[in-house]
Amino acid sequence: QVQLQQWGAGLLKPSETLSLTCDVHGGSFSGYFWSWIRQSPGQGLEWMGEINQSGSTNYNPSLKSRVAISLDMSKSQFSLNLSSVTAADTAVYYCARVPASFYYYMDVWGEGTTVIVSS
Amino acid sequence: DIQMTQSPSSLSASIGDRVTITCRASQSISRFLNWYQQRPGKAPKLLIYGASSLQSGVPSRFSGSGSGTELTLTISSLEAEDFATYYCQQSYSSPRTFGQGTKLEIK
């Protein structure tokens, strides 16, 4: 039973870089995409981007210039960096697993990390 | 981006009721539609993928149907644990987008 455990800084100042990591416990990286989704009261659920086992990434164009997702299979983890944060980036951030199948769906989620951006 | 609109935004129902939530897409998404349940303070949980495929471990009272621009989630007989917020998500194209959610409350 795969589990995703998230960690990272929860309080940032404007212009800083958000960094979160998701540890993958009990599963393989092969055959999956690994994604980040955030949820804020104003924007609802927003898909941020994904990475596959080969390191190929796909980002939401609304964030493309600020977001970077990376993968470290040796540590069984993947990470999210979001640069130049503002108050609008205050949200709960989730990591999730996406089976590389005909239908794209998030079948396993992390518990969520609350990130607050405030001066 | 494909816009996803759920209706209703909120719904009051009683235990044992049959409820249906609709998700409308701004363009055809075929059957590339997933449904999630979210309880307060928890991560979303996958219920249905590919419009009508039940995720392993999800009770059979949940079902999905439809294709194109209008798809639905039905709960055949509500149980206490079903009172939560439900989201649809299209996987037809990138960026993946979600509906705004439907909050299901006890009447």
mmCIF file of C-alpha atoms in Angstrom:
data_model
loop_
_atom_site.group_PDB
_atom_site.id
_atom_site.type_symbol
_atom_site.label_atom_id
_atom_site.label_comp_id
_atom_site.label_asym_id
_atom_site.label_seq_id
_atom_site.Cartn_x
_atom_site.Cartn_y
_atom_site.Cartn_z
ATOM 1 C CA GLN A 1 0.000 0.000 0.000
ATOM 2 C CA VAL A 2 1.805 3.106 -1.197
ATOM 3 C CA GLN A 3 1.757 6.172 1.020
ATOM 4 C CA LEU A 4 2.859 9.711 0.256
ATOM 5 C CA GLN A 5 4.344 11.769 3.081
ATOM 6 C CA GLN A 6 4.849 15.478 2.495
ATOM 7 C CA TRP A 7 7.105 17.917 4.230
ATOM 8 C CA GLY A 8 8.449 21.451 3.833
ATOM 9 C CA ALA A 9 8.266 25.001 5.138
ATOM 10 C CA GLY A 10 4.793 26.229 5.946
ATOM 11 C CA LEU A 11 5.394 29.942 6.416
ATOM 12 C CA LEU A 12 7.020 32.105 3.771
ATOM 13 C CA LYS A 13 7.516 35.779 3.091
ATOM 14 C CA PRO A 14 6.583 37.340 -0.253
ATOM 15 C CA SER A 15 9.228 36.818 -2.966
ATOM 16 C CA GLU A 16 10.638 33.688 -1.277
ATOM 17 C CA THR A 17 10.658 30.240 -2.862
ATOM 18 C CA LEU A 18 8.261 27.555 -1.719
ATOM 19 C CA SER A 19 9.893 24.122 -1.436
ATOM 20 C CA LEU A 20 7.985 20.951 -0.624
ATOM 21 C CA THR A 21 8.989 17.314 -0.845
ATOM 22 C CA CYS A 22 6.882 14.183 -1.066
ATOM 23 C CA ASP A 23 8.324 10.880 0.120
ATOM 24 C CA VAL A 24 6.972 7.770 -1.597
ATOM 25 C CA HIS A 25 6.641 4.844 0.799
ATOM 26 C CA GLY A 26 5.904 1.309 -0.317
ATOM 27 C CA GLY A 27 5.714 1.780 -4.057
ATOM 28 C CA SER A 28 7.615 2.012 -7.304
ATOM 29 C CA PHE A 29 8.213 5.104 -9.420
ATOM 30 C CA SER A 30 7.855 3.121 -12.602
ATOM 31 C CA GLY A 31 4.554 3.397 -14.407
ATOM 32 C CA TYR A 32 3.390 6.567 -12.734
ATOM 33 C CA PHE A 33 3.339 10.316 -13.012
ATOM 34 C CA TRP A 34 3.892 12.312 -9.845
ATOM 35 C CA SER A 35 1.966 15.514 -9.459
ATOM 36 C CA TRP A 36 1.303 18.507 -7.261
ATOM 37 C CA ILE A 37 -2.092 20.079 -6.686
ATOM 38 C CA ARG A 38 -2.985 23.001 -4.484
ATOM 39 C CA GLN A 39 -6.209 24.132 -2.896
ATOM 40 C CA SER A 40 -7.057 27.643 -1.830
ATOM 41 C CA PRO A 41 -10.420 29.090 -0.795
ATOM 42 C CA GLY A 42 -10.416 31.466 -3.708
ATOM 43 C CA GLN A 43 -9.213 29.161 -6.476
ATOM 44 C CA GLY A 44 -10.444 25.742 -5.452
ATOM 45 C CA LEU A 45 -8.325 22.800 -6.597
ATOM 46 C CA GLU A 46 -5.563 23.692 -9.036
ATOM 47 C CA TRP A 47 -3.341 21.164 -10.785
ATOM 48 C CA MET A 48 0.201 22.547 -10.761
ATOM 49 C CA GLY A 49 2.158 20.037 -12.760
ATOM 50 C CA GLU A 50 3.649 16.573 -12.985
ATOM 51 C CA ILE A 51 6.818 14.615 -13.588
ATOM 52 C CA ASN A 52 7.347 11.077 -14.838
ATOM 53 C CA GLN A 53 10.038 8.535 -14.003
ATOM 54 C CA SER A 54 12.171 9.807 -16.878
ATOM 55 C CA GLY A 55 12.145 13.297 -15.450
ATOM 56 C CA SER A 56 9.891 14.770 -18.123
ATOM 57 C CA THR A 57 7.707 17.517 -16.738
ATOM 58 C CA ASN A 58 4.420 19.154 -17.632
ATOM 59 C CA TYR A 59 3.334 22.334 -15.902
ATOM 60 C CA ASN A 60 0.205 24.408 -15.661
ATOM 61 C CA PRO A 61 0.795 27.394 -17.954
ATOM 62 C CA SER A 62 -0.590 29.679 -15.262
ATOM 63 C CA LEU A 63 2.468 28.831 -13.144
ATOM 64 C CA LYS A 64 4.951 27.776 -15.778
ATOM 65 C CA SER A 65 7.511 30.484 -15.242
ATOM 66 C CA ARG A 66 7.650 29.941 -11.466
ATOM 67 C CA VAL A 67 7.180 26.211 -10.919
ATOM 68 C CA ALA A 68 9.652 23.360 -11.028
ATOM 69 C CA ILE A 69 9.065 19.714 -10.145
ATOM 70 C CA SER A 70 11.951 17.315 -9.701
ATOM 71 C CA LEU A 71 12.417 13.663 -8.908
ATOM 72 C CA ASP A 72 15.015 11.780 -6.878
ATOM 73 C CA MET A 73 14.339 8.083 -7.261
ATOM 74 C CA SER A 74 17.345 7.155 -5.108
ATOM 75 C CA LYS A 75 15.562 8.819 -2.192
ATOM 76 C CA SER A 76 12.064 7.791 -3.324
ATOM 77 C CA GLN A 77 10.891 11.374 -3.388
ATOM 78 C CA PHE A 78 9.757 14.164 -5.651
ATOM 79 C CA SER A 79 9.745 17.868 -4.966
ATOM 80 C CA LEU A 80 7.997 21.124 -5.792
ATOM 81 C CA ASN A 81 9.624 24.521 -6.021
ATOM 82 C CA LEU A 82 7.537 27.646 -6.578
ATOM 83 C CA SER A 83 9.480 30.872 -6.849
ATOM 84 C CA SER A 84 8.534 34.479 -6.102
ATOM 85 C CA VAL A 85 5.562 33.585 -3.944
ATOM 86 C CA THR A 86 2.847 36.086 -3.055
ATOM 87 C CA ALA A 87 -0.168 35.967 -0.761
ATOM 88 C CA ALA A 88 -2.090 34.412 -3.666
ATOM 89 C CA ASP A 89 0.057 31.284 -3.266
ATOM 90 C CA THR A 90 -1.304 30.688 0.232
ATOM 91 C CA ALA A 91 -2.945 27.288 -0.017
ATOM 92 C CA VAL A 92 -2.890 23.659 1.018
ATOM 93 C CA TYR A 93 -0.479 21.812 -1.249
ATOM 94 C CA TYR A 94 -0.941 18.127 -2.053
ATOM 95 C CA CYS A 95 1.296 15.633 -3.781
ATOM 96 C CA ALA A 96 -0.380 12.803 -5.660
ATOM 97 C CA ARG A 97 0.322 9.713 -7.727
ATOM 98 C CA VAL A 98 -1.072 9.309 -11.225
ATOM 99 C CA PRO A 99 -1.034 5.872 -12.870
ATOM 100 C CA ALA A 100 0.290 6.033 -16.423
ATOM 101 C CA SER A 101 -2.907 4.653 -17.878
ATOM 102 C CA PHE A 102 -5.432 5.562 -20.565
ATOM 103 C CA TYR A 103 -7.318 7.670 -18.060
ATOM 104 C CA TYR A 104 -5.362 10.198 -16.014
ATOM 105 C CA TYR A 105 -6.452 10.225 -12.379
ATOM 106 C CA MET A 106 -4.890 10.838 -8.981
ATOM 107 C CA ASP A 107 -5.281 7.631 -7.025
ATOM 108 C CA VAL A 108 -3.060 8.268 -4.000
ATOM 109 C CA TRP A 109 -2.685 11.613 -2.257
ATOM 110 C CA GLY A 110 -0.444 13.013 0.417
ATOM 111 C CA GLU A 111 -1.995 14.462 3.549
ATOM 112 C CA GLY A 112 -1.488 18.061 2.452
ATOM 113 C CA THR A 113 0.782 20.850 3.652
ATOM 114 C CA THR A 114 -0.572 24.257 4.555
ATOM 115 C CA VAL A 115 1.599 27.048 3.191
ATOM 116 C CA ILE A 116 1.003 30.619 4.278
ATOM 117 C CA VAL A 117 2.659 33.555 2.559
ATOM 118 C CA SER A 118 2.739 36.627 4.754
ATOM 119 C CA SER A 119 5.070 39.496 5.433
ATOM 120 C CA ASP B 1 -8.154 25.519 -20.543
ATOM 121 C CA ILE B 2 -11.271 23.371 -20.207
ATOM 122 C CA GLN B 3 -13.688 24.874 -17.678
ATOM 123 C CA MET B 4 -15.576 22.467 -15.432
ATOM 124 C CA THR B 5 -18.830 23.571 -13.842
ATOM 125 C CA GLN B 6 -20.565 21.509 -11.187
ATOM 126 C CA SER B 7 -24.181 21.730 -10.176
ATOM 127 C CA PRO B 8 -25.494 22.183 -7.689
ATOM 128 C CA SER B 9 -22.849 23.972 -5.633
ATOM 129 C CA SER B 10 -24.488 22.671 -2.486
ATOM 130 C CA LEU B 11 -27.095 20.075 -1.750
ATOM 131 C CA SER B 12 -29.058 19.071 1.343
ATOM 132 C CA ALA B 13 -30.221 15.479 1.525
ATOM 133 C CA SER B 14 -31.217 12.805 4.016
ATOM 134 C CA ILE B 15 -29.723 9.429 4.765
ATOM 135 C CA GLY B 16 -31.117 6.936 2.282
ATOM 136 C CA ASP B 17 -31.717 9.540 -0.442
ATOM 137 C CA ARG B 18 -30.499 9.152 -3.993
ATOM 138 C CA VAL B 19 -28.482 12.152 -5.147
ATOM 139 C CA THR B 20 -26.985 13.186 -8.444
ATOM 140 C CA ILE B 21 -24.256 15.734 -9.068
ATOM 141 C CA THR B 22 -23.614 17.045 -12.563
ATOM 142 C CA CYS B 23 -20.364 18.208 -14.081
ATOM 143 C CA ARG B 24 -20.434 20.181 -17.322
ATOM 144 C CA ALA B 25 -17.341 20.764 -19.436
ATOM 145 C CA SER B 26 -16.729 23.776 -21.655
ATOM 146 C CA GLN B 27 -15.905 21.365 -24.505
ATOM 147 C CA SER B 28 -16.267 17.658 -25.070
ATOM 148 C CA ILE B 29 -14.064 15.568 -22.799
ATOM 149 C CA SER B 30 -15.367 12.184 -23.947
ATOM 150 C CA ARG B 31 -15.188 10.019 -20.813
ATOM 151 C CA PHE B 32 -12.039 11.600 -19.378
ATOM 152 C CA LEU B 33 -13.662 12.588 -16.124
ATOM 153 C CA ASN B 34 -12.842 11.676 -12.535
ATOM 154 C CA TRP B 35 -14.755 12.196 -9.303
ATOM 155 C CA TYR B 36 -13.252 12.801 -5.875
ATOM 156 C CA GLN B 37 -14.685 13.033 -2.373
ATOM 157 C CA GLN B 38 -13.141 15.369 0.177
ATOM 158 C CA ARG B 39 -13.930 15.445 3.868
ATOM 159 C CA PRO B 40 -12.972 18.518 5.961
ATOM 160 C CA GLY B 41 -9.261 18.706 6.653
ATOM 161 C CA LYS B 42 -8.496 15.695 4.473
ATOM 162 C CA ALA B 43 -7.064 15.132 1.024
ATOM 163 C CA PRO B 44 -9.406 14.333 -1.851
ATOM 164 C CA LYS B 45 -10.151 10.649 -2.347
ATOM 165 C CA LEU B 46 -10.645 9.116 -5.790
ATOM 166 C CA LEU B 47 -14.101 7.597 -6.274
ATOM 167 C CA ILE B 48 -14.619 7.224 -10.021
ATOM 168 C CA TYR B 49 -12.238 7.437 -12.989
ATOM 169 C CA GLY B 50 -12.890 7.308 -16.701
ATOM 170 C CA ALA B 51 -16.427 8.574 -16.102
ATOM 171 C CA SER B 52 -17.767 5.286 -14.734
ATOM 172 C CA SER B 53 -15.003 3.030 -13.401
ATOM 173 C CA LEU B 54 -15.240 2.518 -9.658
ATOM 174 C CA GLN B 55 -11.941 2.868 -7.822
ATOM 175 C CA SER B 56 -10.971 -0.176 -5.789
ATOM 176 C CA GLY B 57 -12.471 -0.121 -2.308
ATOM 177 C CA VAL B 58 -15.160 2.451 -3.110
ATOM 178 C CA PRO B 59 -18.701 1.333 -2.214
ATOM 179 C CA SER B 60 -20.938 0.318 -5.100
ATOM 180 C CA ARG B 61 -23.563 2.929 -4.159
ATOM 181 C CA PHE B 62 -21.332 5.391 -6.027
ATOM 182 C CA SER B 63 -21.638 5.395 -9.798
ATOM 183 C CA GLY B 64 -20.708 7.660 -12.671
ATOM 184 C CA SER B 65 -22.166 8.120 -16.110
ATOM 185 C CA GLY B 66 -22.202 10.322 -19.154
ATOM 186 C CA SER B 67 -19.780 11.451 -21.809
ATOM 187 C CA GLY B 68 -19.025 14.511 -23.860
ATOM 188 C CA THR B 69 -19.857 17.686 -22.008
ATOM 189 C CA GLU B 70 -22.264 16.450 -19.317
ATOM 190 C CA LEU B 71 -21.318 13.784 -16.822
ATOM 191 C CA THR B 72 -22.871 12.767 -13.516
ATOM 192 C CA LEU B 73 -22.038 11.209 -10.184
ATOM 193 C CA THR B 74 -24.851 9.359 -8.433
ATOM 194 C CA ILE B 75 -24.999 8.084 -4.877
ATOM 195 C CA SER B 76 -27.814 5.544 -4.783
ATOM 196 C CA SER B 77 -28.553 5.587 -1.051
ATOM 197 C CA LEU B 78 -26.795 8.121 1.125
ATOM 198 C CA GLU B 79 -24.998 7.007 4.229
ATOM 199 C CA ALA B 80 -23.732 9.245 7.023
ATOM 200 C CA GLU B 81 -20.128 9.013 5.833
ATOM 201 C CA ASP B 82 -21.062 10.395 2.388
ATOM 202 C CA PHE B 83 -21.668 13.934 3.611
ATOM 203 C CA ALA B 84 -18.638 15.690 2.153
ATOM 204 C CA THR B 85 -17.602 17.821 -0.811
ATOM 205 C CA TYR B 86 -17.364 16.261 -4.261
ATOM 206 C CA TYR B 87 -15.182 17.425 -7.126
ATOM 207 C CA CYS B 88 -14.994 16.472 -10.754
ATOM 208 C CA GLN B 89 -11.732 16.687 -12.697
ATOM 209 C CA GLN B 90 -11.174 16.414 -16.423
ATOM 210 C CA SER B 91 -8.222 14.486 -17.740
ATOM 211 C CA TYR B 92 -8.919 15.040 -21.440
ATOM 212 C CA SER B 93 -6.255 17.696 -21.810
ATOM 213 C CA SER B 94 -3.602 19.609 -19.937
ATOM 214 C CA PRO B 95 -3.862 21.559 -17.737
ATOM 215 C CA ARG B 96 -6.033 19.172 -15.735
ATOM 216 C CA THR B 97 -8.878 21.193 -14.284
ATOM 217 C CA PHE B 98 -11.354 20.669 -11.490
ATOM 218 C CA GLY B 99 -14.911 21.700 -10.883
ATOM 219 C CA GLN B 100 -15.610 24.136 -8.074
ATOM 220 C CA GLY B 101 -17.070 21.437 -5.850
ATOM 221 C CA THR B 102 -20.473 20.336 -4.562
ATOM 222 C CA LYS B 103 -20.983 20.348 -0.819
ATOM 223 C CA LEU B 104 -23.356 17.620 0.293
ATOM 224 C CA GLU B 105 -24.957 18.366 3.647
ATOM 225 C CA ILE B 106 -27.353 16.545 5.915
ATOM 226 C CA LYS B 107 -30.936 17.813 5.769
#
